[in-house]
Coordinates of C-alpha atoms and ligand atoms in Angstrom, one line a residue:
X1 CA -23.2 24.9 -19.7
X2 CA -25.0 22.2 -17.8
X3 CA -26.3 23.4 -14.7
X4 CA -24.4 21.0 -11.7
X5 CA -25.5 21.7 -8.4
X6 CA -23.4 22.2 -5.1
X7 CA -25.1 18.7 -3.5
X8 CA -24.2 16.3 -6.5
X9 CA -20.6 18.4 -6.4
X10 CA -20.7 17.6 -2.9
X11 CA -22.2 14.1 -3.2
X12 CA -20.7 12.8 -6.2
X13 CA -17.2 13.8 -5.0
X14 CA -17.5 12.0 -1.4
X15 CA -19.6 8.6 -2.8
X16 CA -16.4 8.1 -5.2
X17 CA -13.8 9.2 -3.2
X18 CA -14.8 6.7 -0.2
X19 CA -15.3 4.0 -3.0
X20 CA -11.7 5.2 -4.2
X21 CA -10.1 4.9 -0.6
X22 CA -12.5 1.4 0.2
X23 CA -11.0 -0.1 -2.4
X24 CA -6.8 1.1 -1.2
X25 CA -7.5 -1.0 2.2
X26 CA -6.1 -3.8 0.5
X27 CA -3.2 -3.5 -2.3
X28 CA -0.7 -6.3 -3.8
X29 CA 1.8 -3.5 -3.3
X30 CA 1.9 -0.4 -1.4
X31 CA 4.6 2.3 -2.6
X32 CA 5.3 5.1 -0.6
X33 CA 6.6 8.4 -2.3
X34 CA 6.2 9.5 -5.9
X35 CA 9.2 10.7 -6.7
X36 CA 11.1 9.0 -9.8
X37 CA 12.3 5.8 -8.1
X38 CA 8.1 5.2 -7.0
X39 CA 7.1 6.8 -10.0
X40 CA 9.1 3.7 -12.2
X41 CA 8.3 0.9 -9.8
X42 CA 4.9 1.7 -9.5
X43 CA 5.0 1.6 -13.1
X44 CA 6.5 -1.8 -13.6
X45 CA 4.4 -3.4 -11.1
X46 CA 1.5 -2.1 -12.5
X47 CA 1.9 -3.6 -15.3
X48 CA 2.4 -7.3 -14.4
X49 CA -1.3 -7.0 -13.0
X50 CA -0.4 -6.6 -9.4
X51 CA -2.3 -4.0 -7.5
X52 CA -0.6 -1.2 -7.0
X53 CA -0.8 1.7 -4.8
X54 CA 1.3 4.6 -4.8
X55 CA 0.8 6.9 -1.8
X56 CA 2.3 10.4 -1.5
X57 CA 2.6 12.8 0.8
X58 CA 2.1 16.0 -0.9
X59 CA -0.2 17.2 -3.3
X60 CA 1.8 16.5 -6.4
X61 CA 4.1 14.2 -8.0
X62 CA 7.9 14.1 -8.9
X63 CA 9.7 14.2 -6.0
X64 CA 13.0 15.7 -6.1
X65 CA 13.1 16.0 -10.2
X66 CA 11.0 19.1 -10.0
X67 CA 13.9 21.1 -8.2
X68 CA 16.2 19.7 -10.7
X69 CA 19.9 20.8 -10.5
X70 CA 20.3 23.7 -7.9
X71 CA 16.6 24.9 -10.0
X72 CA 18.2 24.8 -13.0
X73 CA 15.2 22.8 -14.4
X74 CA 16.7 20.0 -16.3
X75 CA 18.1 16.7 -15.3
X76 CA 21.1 14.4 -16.5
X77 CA 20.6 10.7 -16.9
X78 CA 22.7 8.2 -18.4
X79 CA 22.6 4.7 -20.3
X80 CA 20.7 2.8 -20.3
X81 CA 18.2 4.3 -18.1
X82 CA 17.4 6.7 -20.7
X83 CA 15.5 3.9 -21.8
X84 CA 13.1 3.7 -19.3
X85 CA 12.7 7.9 -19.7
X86 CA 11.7 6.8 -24.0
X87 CA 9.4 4.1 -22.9
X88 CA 6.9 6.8 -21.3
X89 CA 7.6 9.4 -24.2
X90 CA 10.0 11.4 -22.2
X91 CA 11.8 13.8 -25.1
X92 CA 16.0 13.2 -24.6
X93 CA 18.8 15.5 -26.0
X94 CA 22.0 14.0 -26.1
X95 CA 24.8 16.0 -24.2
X96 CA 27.5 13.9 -24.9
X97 CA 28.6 9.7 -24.8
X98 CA 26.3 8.1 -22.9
X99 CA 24.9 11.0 -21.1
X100 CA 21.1 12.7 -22.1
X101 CA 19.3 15.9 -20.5
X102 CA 15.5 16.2 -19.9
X103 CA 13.3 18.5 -19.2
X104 CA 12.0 18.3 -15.5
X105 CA 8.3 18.8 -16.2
X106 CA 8.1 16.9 -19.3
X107 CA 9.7 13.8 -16.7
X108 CA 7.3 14.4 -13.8
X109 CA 4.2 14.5 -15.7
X110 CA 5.2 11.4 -18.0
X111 CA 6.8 8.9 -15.4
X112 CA 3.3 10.0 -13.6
X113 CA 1.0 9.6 -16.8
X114 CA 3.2 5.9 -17.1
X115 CA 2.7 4.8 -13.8
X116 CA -1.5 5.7 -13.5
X117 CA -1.7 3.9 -17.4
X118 CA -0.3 1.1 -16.0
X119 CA -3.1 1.0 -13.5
X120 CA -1.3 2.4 -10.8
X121 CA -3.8 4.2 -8.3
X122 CA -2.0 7.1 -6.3
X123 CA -3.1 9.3 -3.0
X124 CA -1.8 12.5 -3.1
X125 CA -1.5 14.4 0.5
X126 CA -1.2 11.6 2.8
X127 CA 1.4 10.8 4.7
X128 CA 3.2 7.0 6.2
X129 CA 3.2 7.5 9.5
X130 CA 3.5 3.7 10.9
X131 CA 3.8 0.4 9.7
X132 CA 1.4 -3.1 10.4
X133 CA 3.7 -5.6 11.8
X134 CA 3.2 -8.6 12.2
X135 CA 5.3 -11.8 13.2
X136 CA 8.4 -9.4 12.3
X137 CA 7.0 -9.4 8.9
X138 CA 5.6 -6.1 7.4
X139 CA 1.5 -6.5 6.0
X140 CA 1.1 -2.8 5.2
X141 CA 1.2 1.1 6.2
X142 CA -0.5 3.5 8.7
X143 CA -1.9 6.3 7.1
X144 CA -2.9 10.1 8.1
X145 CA -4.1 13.1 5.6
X146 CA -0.9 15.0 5.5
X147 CA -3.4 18.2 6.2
X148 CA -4.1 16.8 10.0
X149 CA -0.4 15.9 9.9
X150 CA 0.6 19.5 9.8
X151 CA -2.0 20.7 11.8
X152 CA -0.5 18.9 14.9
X153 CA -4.4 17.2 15.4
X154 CA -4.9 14.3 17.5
X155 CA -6.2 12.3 14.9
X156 CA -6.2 8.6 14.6
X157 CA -5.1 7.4 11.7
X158 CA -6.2 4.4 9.1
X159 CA -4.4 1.5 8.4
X160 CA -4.0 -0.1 4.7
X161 CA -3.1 -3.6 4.3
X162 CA -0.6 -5.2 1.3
X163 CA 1.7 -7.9 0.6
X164 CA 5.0 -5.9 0.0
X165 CA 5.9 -1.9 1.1
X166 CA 8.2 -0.6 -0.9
X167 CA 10.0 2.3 0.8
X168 CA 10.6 5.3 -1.7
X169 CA 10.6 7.9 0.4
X170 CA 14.2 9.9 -0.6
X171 CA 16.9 11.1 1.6
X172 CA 15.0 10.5 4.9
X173 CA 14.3 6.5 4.2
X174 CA 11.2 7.2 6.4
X175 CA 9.4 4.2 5.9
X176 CA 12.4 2.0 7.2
X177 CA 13.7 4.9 9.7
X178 CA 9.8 4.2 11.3
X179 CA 10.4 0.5 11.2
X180 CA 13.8 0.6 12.5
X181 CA 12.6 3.3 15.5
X182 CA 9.1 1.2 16.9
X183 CA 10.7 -2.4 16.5
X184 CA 14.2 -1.9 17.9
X185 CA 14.1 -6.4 18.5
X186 CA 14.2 -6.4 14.6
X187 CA 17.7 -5.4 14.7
X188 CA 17.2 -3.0 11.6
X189 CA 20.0 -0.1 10.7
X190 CA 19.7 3.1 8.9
X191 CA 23.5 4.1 8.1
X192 CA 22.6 7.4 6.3
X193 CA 23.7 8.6 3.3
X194 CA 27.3 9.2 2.6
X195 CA 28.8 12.6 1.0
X196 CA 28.5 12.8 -2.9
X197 CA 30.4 10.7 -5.6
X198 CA 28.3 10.5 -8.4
X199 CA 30.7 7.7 -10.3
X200 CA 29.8 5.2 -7.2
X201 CA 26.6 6.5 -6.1
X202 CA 24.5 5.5 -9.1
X203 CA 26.0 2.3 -9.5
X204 CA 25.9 1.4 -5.7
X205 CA 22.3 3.1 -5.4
X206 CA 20.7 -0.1 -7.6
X207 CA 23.2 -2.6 -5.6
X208 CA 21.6 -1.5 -2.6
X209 CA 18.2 -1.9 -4.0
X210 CA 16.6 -4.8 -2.3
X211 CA 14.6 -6.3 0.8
X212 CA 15.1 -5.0 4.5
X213 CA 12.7 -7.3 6.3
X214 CA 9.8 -9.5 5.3
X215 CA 7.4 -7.8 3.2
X216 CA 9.7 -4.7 3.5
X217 CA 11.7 -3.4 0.2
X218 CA 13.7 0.1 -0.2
X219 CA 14.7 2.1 -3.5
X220 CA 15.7 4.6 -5.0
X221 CA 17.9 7.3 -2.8
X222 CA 16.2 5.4 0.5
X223 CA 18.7 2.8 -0.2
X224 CA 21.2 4.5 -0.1
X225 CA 20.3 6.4 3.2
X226 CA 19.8 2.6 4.8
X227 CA 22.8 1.1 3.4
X228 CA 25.1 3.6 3.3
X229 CA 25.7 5.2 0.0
X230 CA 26.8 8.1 -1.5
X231 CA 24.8 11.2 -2.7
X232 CA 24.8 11.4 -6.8
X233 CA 23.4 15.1 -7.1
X234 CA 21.1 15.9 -10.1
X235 CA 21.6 12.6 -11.9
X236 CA 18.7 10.3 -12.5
X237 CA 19.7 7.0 -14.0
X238 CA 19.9 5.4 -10.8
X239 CA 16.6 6.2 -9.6
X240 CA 15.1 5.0 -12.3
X241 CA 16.7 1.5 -12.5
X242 CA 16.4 1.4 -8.4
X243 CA 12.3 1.7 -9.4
X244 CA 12.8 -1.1 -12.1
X245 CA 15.4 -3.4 -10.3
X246 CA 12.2 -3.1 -7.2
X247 CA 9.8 -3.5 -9.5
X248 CA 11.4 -6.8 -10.7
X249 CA 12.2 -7.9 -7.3
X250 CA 9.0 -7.8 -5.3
X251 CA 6.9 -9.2 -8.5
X252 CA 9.3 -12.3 -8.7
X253 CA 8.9 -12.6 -4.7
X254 CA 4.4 -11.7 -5.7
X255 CA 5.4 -14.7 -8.1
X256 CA 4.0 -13.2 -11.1
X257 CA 7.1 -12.7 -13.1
Ligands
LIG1 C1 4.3 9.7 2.0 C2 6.4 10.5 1.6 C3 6.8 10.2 2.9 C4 5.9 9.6 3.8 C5 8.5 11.1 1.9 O1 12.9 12.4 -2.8 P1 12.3 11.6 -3.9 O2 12.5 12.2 -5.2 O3 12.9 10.1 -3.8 P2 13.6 9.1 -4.9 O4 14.5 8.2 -4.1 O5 12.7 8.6 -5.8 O6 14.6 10.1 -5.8 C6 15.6 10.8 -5.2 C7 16.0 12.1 -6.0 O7 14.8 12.9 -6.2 C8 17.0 12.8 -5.3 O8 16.7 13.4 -4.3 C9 18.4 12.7 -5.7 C10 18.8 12.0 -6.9 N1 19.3 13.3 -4.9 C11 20.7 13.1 -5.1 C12 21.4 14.1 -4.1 O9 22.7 14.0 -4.1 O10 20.8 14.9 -3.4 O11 10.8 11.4 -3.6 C13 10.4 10.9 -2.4 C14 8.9 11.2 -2.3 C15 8.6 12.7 -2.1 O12 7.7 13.1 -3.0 C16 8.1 12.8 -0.7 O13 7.1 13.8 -0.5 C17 7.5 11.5 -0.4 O14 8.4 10.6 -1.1 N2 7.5 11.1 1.0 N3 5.2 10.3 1.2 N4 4.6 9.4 3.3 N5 6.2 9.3 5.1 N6 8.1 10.6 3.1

């Protein structure tokens, strides 16, 4: 075994790491939350050769799949956004018309795997804490290490700049709950979420999919906690084409589509 020292450990992990987080001060596209609905956009975006960052506030991907149903650790999805699931390699089992199960790992670490091939970057443990705004237009995110977060430290934190944030940050819609709570004279509404109907809920969850201000998107189950929707439960499809219909949106409005 080669014999690595604890200063080049030391050294060689804080040189690239700071050339890592230099380079994130400036993105095409900013996504917060990798759970499946950031997972697919950021892997969409990606590939039409906009940079694209994914940042996350804990210390792994996936979101809510991981939890699957009730812990029960598979998830339903249904046509055709099992197609999306085949594109990164993601094994299906049909169940019955229309309707495929997978496995939650197997998603988690292939969604991931698709969206960092794609050339993705992702930061894992920090958290969204504030928005740049500017002109009533949105020009990127406020960042803190979710460590100092938690820690309750007076810390200040860093600010990264992009063209488009896409909020997909789950139930809470954080990202547009923040904007929404410091800029009351831009007139922005979170609704909340409405009780489950999983029929309506997937369809209306990539209706809802769309722009909330300049420079400020929402997917995934974010939109439907701004707009209104219904809950789904453990169902996926609509997450996934949320992450795509995004994707689509924000790299027409990059104009590279
Ligand atoms: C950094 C943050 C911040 C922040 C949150 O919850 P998610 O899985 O979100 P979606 O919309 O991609 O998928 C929703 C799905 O998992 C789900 O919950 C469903 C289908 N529920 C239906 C039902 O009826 O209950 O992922 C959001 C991610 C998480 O990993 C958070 O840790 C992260 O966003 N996050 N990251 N800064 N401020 N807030």
């Amino acid at each position: 075994m080669f014999p690595v020292e604890e200063s080049v450990i030391s050294s060689a992990i804080i040189e690239r790491g700071s050339k890592f987080l230099v380079d994130l001060v400036k993105s095409d596209v900013i996504i917060v939350g990798a759970g499946p609905s950031g997972l697919v956009a950021g892997r969409y975006i990606a590939k039409t050769g906009l940079k694209t960052c994914i940042i996350e506030r804990r210390l792994s991907f996936g979101g809510g799949i991981g939890g699957g149903g009730m812990l029960f650790p598979r998830i339903v999805v249904q046509e055709p956004a099992q197609e999306i699931l085949e594109e990164v390699g993601v094994k299906l089992e049909p169940y019955s018309k229309g309707v495929w199960i997978a496995d939650v790992a197997e998603t988690i670490a292939k969604l991931a795997a698709g969206a960092i091939d794609s050339g993705a970057r992702i930061l894992l443990g920090a958290n969204v804490e504030d928005l740049i705004v500017r002109n009533s237009r949105v020009c990127g995110v406020v960042v803190q290490w979710s460590a100092v977060t938690s820690a309750g430290l007076h810390v200040d934190p860093l600010a990264f700049e992009s063209r488009a944030v896409i909020d997909c940050t789950g139930h809470n819609a954080e990202v547009v709950a923040i904007a929404a709570r410091k800029n009351p004279e831009l007139g922005i509404r979170v609704l909340g979420e409405h009780s489950m109907d999983a029929v309506r809920a997937e369809k209306e969850v990539v209706e809802l999919t769309g722009e909330v201000l300049p420079g400020l998107w929402v997917a995934g189950m974010a939109a439907a906690a701004v707009r209104g929707g219904p809950r789904m439960g453990p169902i996926f499809g609509g997450m996934l084409l949320s992450g795509k219909k995004v994707a689509e949106l924000v790299s027409r409005e990059l104009e590279v589509l």
